[in-house]
Coordinates of C-alpha atoms in Angstrom, one line a residue:
M1 CA 20.2 -16.7 -3.5
T2 CA 20.9 -17.5 0.2
S3 CA 19.9 -20.3 2.6
T4 CA 16.6 -19.4 4.2
R5 CA 16.9 -21.6 7.3
N6 CA 13.1 -21.7 7.1
N7 CA 13.1 -24.7 9.3
D8 CA 14.4 -22.4 12.1
L9 CA 12.1 -19.4 11.6
L10 CA 9.4 -20.5 13.9
L11 CA 11.8 -21.4 16.7
Q12 CA 13.6 -18.1 16.3
N13 CA 10.4 -16.4 17.2
I14 CA 9.8 -18.4 20.4
N15 CA 11.4 -16.1 22.9
P16 CA 9.9 -15.7 26.4
T17 CA 11.5 -12.3 26.9
E18 CA 9.6 -10.8 24.0
S19 CA 6.0 -9.9 23.8
F20 CA 4.3 -8.5 20.7
P21 CA 0.9 -9.2 19.1
I22 CA 1.2 -12.0 16.6
S23 CA -2.1 -12.4 14.7
F24 CA -3.8 -9.5 12.9
D25 CA -6.7 -9.6 15.4
E26 CA -4.4 -9.3 18.4
L27 CA -2.5 -6.5 16.7
E28 CA -5.7 -4.6 15.9
A29 CA -6.9 -5.0 19.5
A30 CA -3.5 -3.7 20.8
A31 CA -3.6 -0.7 18.5
K32 CA -7.2 0.1 19.6
E33 CA -5.9 0.4 23.2
K34 CA -3.2 2.8 22.0
M35 CA -5.2 5.1 19.7
S36 CA -8.1 7.5 20.2
A37 CA -11.5 6.3 19.2
G38 CA -11.6 8.6 16.3
A39 CA -8.1 7.7 15.0
F40 CA -8.7 4.0 15.4
G41 CA -12.0 4.1 13.7
Y42 CA -10.5 6.1 10.8
I43 CA -7.9 3.4 10.2
Q44 CA -10.0 0.3 10.9
S45 CA -13.3 1.2 9.2
G46 CA -14.5 0.8 5.6
A47 CA -17.1 2.5 3.5
S48 CA -20.8 2.2 4.0
G49 CA -21.8 -1.2 5.4
E50 CA -18.2 -2.4 5.1
E51 CA -19.1 -5.3 2.7
T52 CA -15.9 -4.7 0.7
L53 CA -13.8 -4.4 3.8
R54 CA -14.9 -7.9 4.9
K55 CA -14.7 -9.4 1.4
N56 CA -11.1 -8.1 0.9
V57 CA -10.0 -10.4 3.8
S58 CA -12.4 -13.3 3.4
S59 CA -11.9 -13.7 -0.3
F60 CA -8.3 -14.9 0.2
S61 CA -9.7 -18.1 1.8
K62 CA -11.5 -18.9 -1.5
F63 CA -8.1 -19.7 -3.1
S64 CA -6.2 -22.8 -2.1
I65 CA -2.6 -23.8 -2.8
V66 CA -1.9 -27.4 -3.9
P67 CA 1.7 -27.9 -2.8
R68 CA 4.4 -30.1 -4.3
F69 CA 6.8 -32.0 -2.2
L70 CA 10.2 -33.8 -2.6
N71 CA 11.7 -30.7 -4.1
D72 CA 15.0 -29.2 -2.6
V73 CA 13.8 -26.1 -0.9
S74 CA 17.0 -25.4 1.2
T75 CA 17.5 -22.1 -0.6
L76 CA 15.0 -19.4 -1.5
D77 CA 15.2 -16.3 -3.7
T78 CA 12.6 -13.7 -2.7
S79 CA 14.0 -10.9 -4.7
V80 CA 11.8 -9.0 -7.2
K81 CA 12.7 -6.6 -10.0
L82 CA 10.4 -3.7 -10.5
F83 CA 11.3 -1.3 -13.3
S84 CA 15.1 -0.8 -13.0
H85 CA 15.3 -1.7 -9.3
T86 CA 15.8 -5.0 -7.5
Y87 CA 14.2 -5.3 -4.0
P88 CA 14.9 -8.2 -1.6
Y89 CA 11.2 -9.0 -1.1
P90 CA 7.9 -8.7 -3.1
L91 CA 6.5 -6.4 -0.4
L92 CA 5.8 -2.7 -0.3
I93 CA 4.4 -0.3 2.3
A94 CA 1.0 0.9 1.0
P95 CA 0.5 4.7 0.9
V96 CA -1.4 5.4 4.1
G97 CA -2.0 9.1 4.9
M98 CA -1.8 11.0 8.1
Q99 CA 0.1 8.4 10.1
K100 CA 0.7 10.8 12.9
I101 CA -2.8 9.8 14.2
A102 CA -1.2 6.4 15.1
H103 CA 2.1 7.6 16.4
E104 CA 3.8 11.0 16.6
D105 CA 6.8 9.8 14.5
G106 CA 4.3 8.8 11.7
E107 CA 5.7 8.4 8.3
I108 CA 9.3 8.9 9.5
A109 CA 9.0 5.8 11.7
T110 CA 7.4 3.8 9.0
A111 CA 9.9 4.8 6.3
K112 CA 12.8 4.0 8.6
A113 CA 11.3 0.5 9.4
A114 CA 10.9 -0.1 5.6
A115 CA 14.4 1.1 5.0
A116 CA 15.8 -1.4 7.6
L117 CA 14.3 -4.3 5.6
G118 CA 14.9 -2.8 2.1
I119 CA 11.2 -2.6 1.4
P120 CA 9.9 0.3 -0.7
F121 CA 8.0 2.9 1.3
I122 CA 5.2 4.6 -0.6
Q123 CA 4.6 8.0 0.8
S124 CA 1.1 9.5 0.7
T125 CA 0.4 13.0 -0.6
V126 CA -1.5 13.6 2.7
S127 CA 1.4 12.9 5.0
G128 CA 2.3 14.4 8.4
Y129 CA 5.9 14.8 7.2
S130 CA 7.0 16.2 3.9
I131 CA 8.7 14.5 1.0
E132 CA 12.0 16.2 1.9
E133 CA 11.7 15.3 5.6
V134 CA 11.1 11.6 4.8
A135 CA 14.0 11.6 2.2
E136 CA 16.4 13.2 4.7
A137 CA 15.4 10.7 7.5
T138 CA 15.9 7.6 5.3
S139 CA 18.8 8.5 2.9
D140 CA 18.9 6.4 -0.2
S141 CA 16.4 3.7 0.8
P142 CA 13.7 2.8 -1.8
K143 CA 10.8 5.2 -1.8
W144 CA 7.8 5.8 -4.1
F145 CA 5.4 8.8 -4.0
Q146 CA 1.6 8.4 -4.1
L147 CA -0.1 11.4 -5.8
Y148 CA -3.6 12.6 -5.2
W149 CA -4.5 14.7 -8.2
S150 CA -5.2 18.4 -7.5
S151 CA -8.7 19.2 -8.8
T152 CA -8.3 23.0 -9.0
N153 CA -4.7 23.3 -10.3
D154 CA -2.8 20.6 -12.2
E155 CA 0.4 22.4 -11.5
I156 CA 0.2 21.4 -7.8
G157 CA 0.5 17.7 -8.7
Y158 CA 3.3 18.3 -11.2
S159 CA 5.2 20.3 -8.5
M160 CA 4.9 17.5 -5.9
V161 CA 6.0 14.9 -8.5
K162 CA 9.0 17.1 -9.3
R163 CA 9.9 17.3 -5.6
A164 CA 9.7 13.6 -5.2
E165 CA 11.9 13.0 -8.2
E166 CA 14.5 15.5 -6.9
A167 CA 14.4 13.8 -3.5
G168 CA 15.3 10.5 -5.0
F169 CA 12.0 8.7 -5.1
E170 CA 11.8 5.9 -7.6
A171 CA 8.2 5.8 -8.9
I172 CA 4.9 7.7 -8.9
V173 CA 1.7 6.0 -7.8
L174 CA -1.3 7.9 -9.0
T175 CA -4.5 7.0 -7.0
I176 CA -7.5 7.1 -9.3
D177 CA -10.4 5.9 -7.0
T178 CA -10.7 9.0 -4.9
V179 CA -12.8 11.2 -7.2
M180 CA -14.7 12.0 -3.9
L181 CA -14.5 10.7 -0.4
G182 CA -16.2 7.4 0.3
W183 CA -19.2 7.2 2.7
R184 CA -17.6 6.3 6.0
E185 CA -20.1 6.0 8.8
E186 CA -17.5 5.4 11.5
D187 CA -16.0 8.9 10.9
V188 CA -19.4 10.5 11.0
R189 CA -20.2 8.6 14.2
N190 CA -16.9 9.8 15.8
Q191 CA -17.1 13.2 14.2
Y192 CA -13.5 12.7 13.2
S193 CA -11.6 14.0 10.2
P194 CA -7.8 14.0 10.5
L195 CA -7.5 15.9 7.2
K196 CA -9.5 18.8 8.8
Q197 CA -7.3 18.6 11.9
G198 CA -4.2 19.1 9.7
F199 CA -2.5 15.7 10.0
G200 CA -2.0 15.5 6.2
K201 CA -0.8 19.0 5.4
A202 CA 3.0 18.6 5.4
N203 CA 3.4 18.2 1.6
Y204 CA 1.0 21.1 0.9
E205 CA 2.4 23.6 3.3
T206 CA 5.9 23.1 1.8
D207 CA 4.8 23.3 -1.8
P208 CA 5.4 26.6 -3.5
V209 CA 2.7 26.1 -6.2
F210 CA 0.1 25.2 -3.6
L211 CA 1.0 28.1 -1.3
S212 CA 0.7 30.5 -4.2
S213 CA -2.8 29.2 -4.9
I214 CA -4.3 30.1 -1.6
P215 CA -5.1 33.6 -0.2
T216 CA -3.1 33.3 3.0
T217 CA -0.8 30.7 4.6
D218 CA -2.5 30.4 8.0
F219 CA -3.8 27.1 9.2
D220 CA -7.4 27.5 8.1
S221 CA -6.5 28.6 4.6
I222 CA -4.1 25.7 4.1
I223 CA -6.7 23.2 5.3
Q224 CA -9.4 24.7 3.1
G225 CA -7.0 24.6 0.1
I226 CA -6.2 20.9 0.7
L227 CA -9.9 20.1 1.0
D228 CA -10.5 22.0 -2.3
N229 CA -7.8 20.1 -4.1
V230 CA -7.4 16.6 -2.7
Y231 CA -10.4 14.9 -4.4
H232 CA -10.4 14.9 -8.2
P233 CA -13.8 14.3 -10.0
T234 CA -12.4 15.6 -13.3
L235 CA -9.4 13.4 -13.5
S236 CA -9.2 11.7 -16.9
W237 CA -6.7 10.0 -19.3
A238 CA -5.8 13.4 -20.6
Q239 CA -4.2 14.4 -17.3
V240 CA -2.5 11.0 -17.0
A241 CA -0.9 11.6 -20.4
E242 CA 0.3 15.0 -19.4
L243 CA 1.7 13.6 -16.1
K244 CA 3.7 11.1 -18.2
K245 CA 5.3 14.1 -20.0
R246 CA 6.3 15.8 -16.7
T247 CA 8.4 13.1 -15.1
S248 CA 11.0 10.5 -16.0
L249 CA 9.8 8.2 -13.2
P250 CA 7.6 5.2 -13.9
I251 CA 3.9 5.8 -13.2
L252 CA 1.6 3.3 -11.7
L253 CA -2.2 3.6 -11.4
K254 CA -3.6 2.5 -8.1
G255 CA -7.3 1.6 -8.0
I256 CA -7.6 -0.6 -11.2
L257 CA -10.3 -3.3 -10.8
H258 CA -11.6 -3.8 -14.3
P259 CA -9.6 -5.6 -17.0
E260 CA -10.6 -3.0 -19.7
D261 CA -9.2 -0.2 -17.5
A262 CA -5.9 -2.2 -17.3
K263 CA -5.8 -2.5 -21.1
L264 CA -6.5 1.3 -21.4
A265 CA -3.7 2.0 -18.9
I266 CA -1.2 0.1 -21.1
E267 CA -2.5 1.9 -24.2
N268 CA -1.9 5.2 -22.4
G269 CA 1.7 4.3 -21.6
I270 CA 1.3 3.5 -17.9
D271 CA 4.2 1.6 -16.4
G272 CA 2.5 -0.4 -13.8
I273 CA -0.9 -1.3 -12.2
I274 CA -1.9 -1.6 -8.6
V275 CA -5.1 -3.7 -8.2
S276 CA -6.8 -2.0 -5.3
N277 CA -10.2 -1.0 -3.9
H278 CA -8.6 1.4 -1.4
G279 CA -8.8 -1.1 1.4
G280 CA -12.6 -1.1 1.2
R281 CA -12.7 2.6 2.1
Q282 CA -14.2 4.1 -1.1
L283 CA -16.9 2.2 -3.0
D284 CA -18.7 -0.4 -0.9
G285 CA -20.1 -3.5 -2.6
V286 CA -17.1 -3.6 -5.0
I287 CA -15.2 -6.7 -6.0
A288 CA -12.4 -7.8 -3.6
S289 CA -8.9 -7.0 -4.9
I290 CA -7.7 -10.6 -4.8
E291 CA -10.8 -11.7 -6.9
A292 CA -10.1 -9.0 -9.5
L293 CA -6.4 -9.9 -9.8
P294 CA -6.4 -12.9 -12.1
A295 CA -8.5 -11.2 -14.9
I296 CA -6.2 -8.1 -14.8
V297 CA -3.1 -10.2 -14.9
E298 CA -4.5 -12.0 -17.9
A299 CA -5.5 -8.7 -19.6
V300 CA -2.0 -7.2 -19.0
G301 CA -0.2 -10.2 -20.3
G302 CA 3.1 -9.4 -18.7
K303 CA 3.5 -6.0 -20.4
V304 CA 3.8 -4.1 -17.1
P305 CA 4.1 -5.1 -13.5
V306 CA 0.8 -5.8 -11.6
L307 CA 0.8 -5.2 -7.8
L308 CA -2.0 -6.2 -5.4
D309 CA -3.3 -4.0 -2.6
S310 CA -6.2 -4.4 -0.1
G311 CA -7.0 -7.2 2.3
V312 CA -3.5 -8.6 2.8
R313 CA -3.1 -9.5 6.5
R314 CA -0.4 -12.1 6.6
G315 CA 2.4 -13.9 4.8
I316 CA 0.2 -16.6 3.2
D317 CA -2.0 -13.9 1.6
V318 CA 1.2 -12.6 0.0
V319 CA 2.0 -16.0 -1.4
K320 CA -1.5 -16.5 -2.8
A321 CA -1.4 -13.1 -4.5
L322 CA 2.0 -13.9 -6.1
A323 CA 0.7 -17.3 -7.2
L324 CA -2.2 -15.7 -8.9
G325 CA 0.1 -13.4 -10.9
A326 CA 0.9 -10.4 -8.8
D327 CA 4.5 -9.2 -9.1
A328 CA 4.4 -7.7 -5.6
V329 CA 2.0 -6.9 -2.7
L330 CA 1.2 -3.8 -0.7
I331 CA 0.7 -4.0 3.1
G332 CA -1.6 -1.4 4.7
R333 CA -3.5 -1.7 8.0
P334 CA -1.1 -4.2 9.6
F335 CA 1.8 -1.9 9.5
V336 CA -0.3 1.0 10.8
Y337 CA -1.3 -1.0 13.8
G338 CA 2.3 -1.9 14.4
L339 CA 3.2 1.8 14.3
A340 CA 0.5 2.5 16.9
V341 CA 1.7 -0.3 19.2
G342 CA 5.5 0.2 18.9
G343 CA 6.5 3.0 16.6
Q344 CA 9.3 2.1 14.2
K345 CA 10.2 -1.1 16.0
G346 CA 6.5 -2.1 15.9
V347 CA 6.4 -1.6 12.1
E348 CA 9.6 -3.6 11.7
K349 CA 8.1 -6.5 13.8
V350 CA 4.9 -6.6 11.8
L351 CA 6.9 -6.7 8.5
E352 CA 9.3 -9.3 9.8
N353 CA 6.4 -11.6 10.9
I354 CA 4.7 -11.3 7.5
L355 CA 8.0 -11.9 5.7
Q356 CA 8.9 -14.9 7.8
E357 CA 5.4 -16.5 7.3
M358 CA 5.7 -15.7 3.6
K359 CA 9.1 -17.5 3.3
V360 CA 7.9 -20.5 5.2
S361 CA 4.8 -20.8 3.1
I362 CA 6.7 -20.5 -0.2
S363 CA 9.1 -23.3 0.9
L364 CA 6.3 -25.5 2.2
S365 CA 4.6 -25.1 -1.2
G366 CA 7.6 -26.7 -2.8
V367 CA 9.0 -23.5 -4.5
T368 CA 12.4 -21.9 -4.3
D369 CA 11.9 -18.8 -6.5
L370 CA 9.2 -16.3 -6.8
K371 CA 8.8 -16.7 -10.5
D372 CA 8.0 -20.4 -10.0
L373 CA 5.0 -19.6 -7.7
R374 CA 2.9 -18.9 -10.8
D375 CA 3.4 -22.6 -11.8
L376 CA 1.7 -23.7 -8.6
L377 CA -1.7 -25.1 -8.8
I378 CA -4.0 -22.7 -7.0
T379 CA -7.8 -23.3 -7.0
N380 CA -11.0 -21.7 -5.8
S381 CA -13.0 -24.8 -6.7
P382 CA -13.7 -27.8 -4.5
K383 CA -13.0 -29.9 -7.6
V384 CA -9.2 -29.7 -7.9
F385 CA -8.1 -32.4 -10.3

């Protein structure tokens, strides 16, 4: 536990020689200037009419913290233990694919930024750099691997998980809400598919099992093979059980929104749950992640860690999620916009701003330890007391 000097955090960021977008809206606008219309639309947009995309953000405002004062908040412990690892903050980089559409350095830049702050970087299956390239660039920094199940050949998924384990990754995140691609009108409008353009092929073109499953190894064959494999309408608990047998790493399911699915996950030996609706990019009209969180936390009952993804835009969002029972929180679009604006340094600045606001907000709530956040009174009702 160290002194947070939270009373100085705002003043430390008032520097007339620096200029970087502060709010999420400013950051998004700056990223739009840097990216092509297709690339920006791909990152920014949601599925169908974008109801879920909007709800993910607006639903945070339904929850209000009731702070306590006259507590000594001169020190703050923000560390969190997930599985056998202790991290300095309850923050992780969400698995966002094809980051080269935002910046040429893509996942390498983001992973380095995460490493600089000790934050786990979750690498997507559909990355512009391979598992091994990211591992080489970031040494022993904390990294997790997100797996898209391969619909035509289970062995491809097992091969990638083995590669991640051998490269020193610490956990496997199996995404379960991509049985098919969500209806994304902005991509149709822009006639844009980064997957078809090859921005997400690095892990596939370096995987021996995948390469042996396609007729040739030219660009078109690789891309078609990816398209044939990346969505998984047949994924079921049977494959999840087999995956458990194939790795010693903890497995988290990303995409849980229903408490009964959370209970089934525990019954099937899953090690962690990520409450997520894919950032509003898959099924529109679905419950906001932050609204789904409390019921899932209750259903899990502390048996496994519960993480929150989708809609997090700033530090106070992190605090609300933690107060509602999340063990940690994933950051998505904000870091991608930081990557577009300033590469590795841009990602670092976005993360630093979120962390600083988070620290200030925790202390102003009257809390000095993350575990005590759950004792805070947080309400979504106008009648508080």
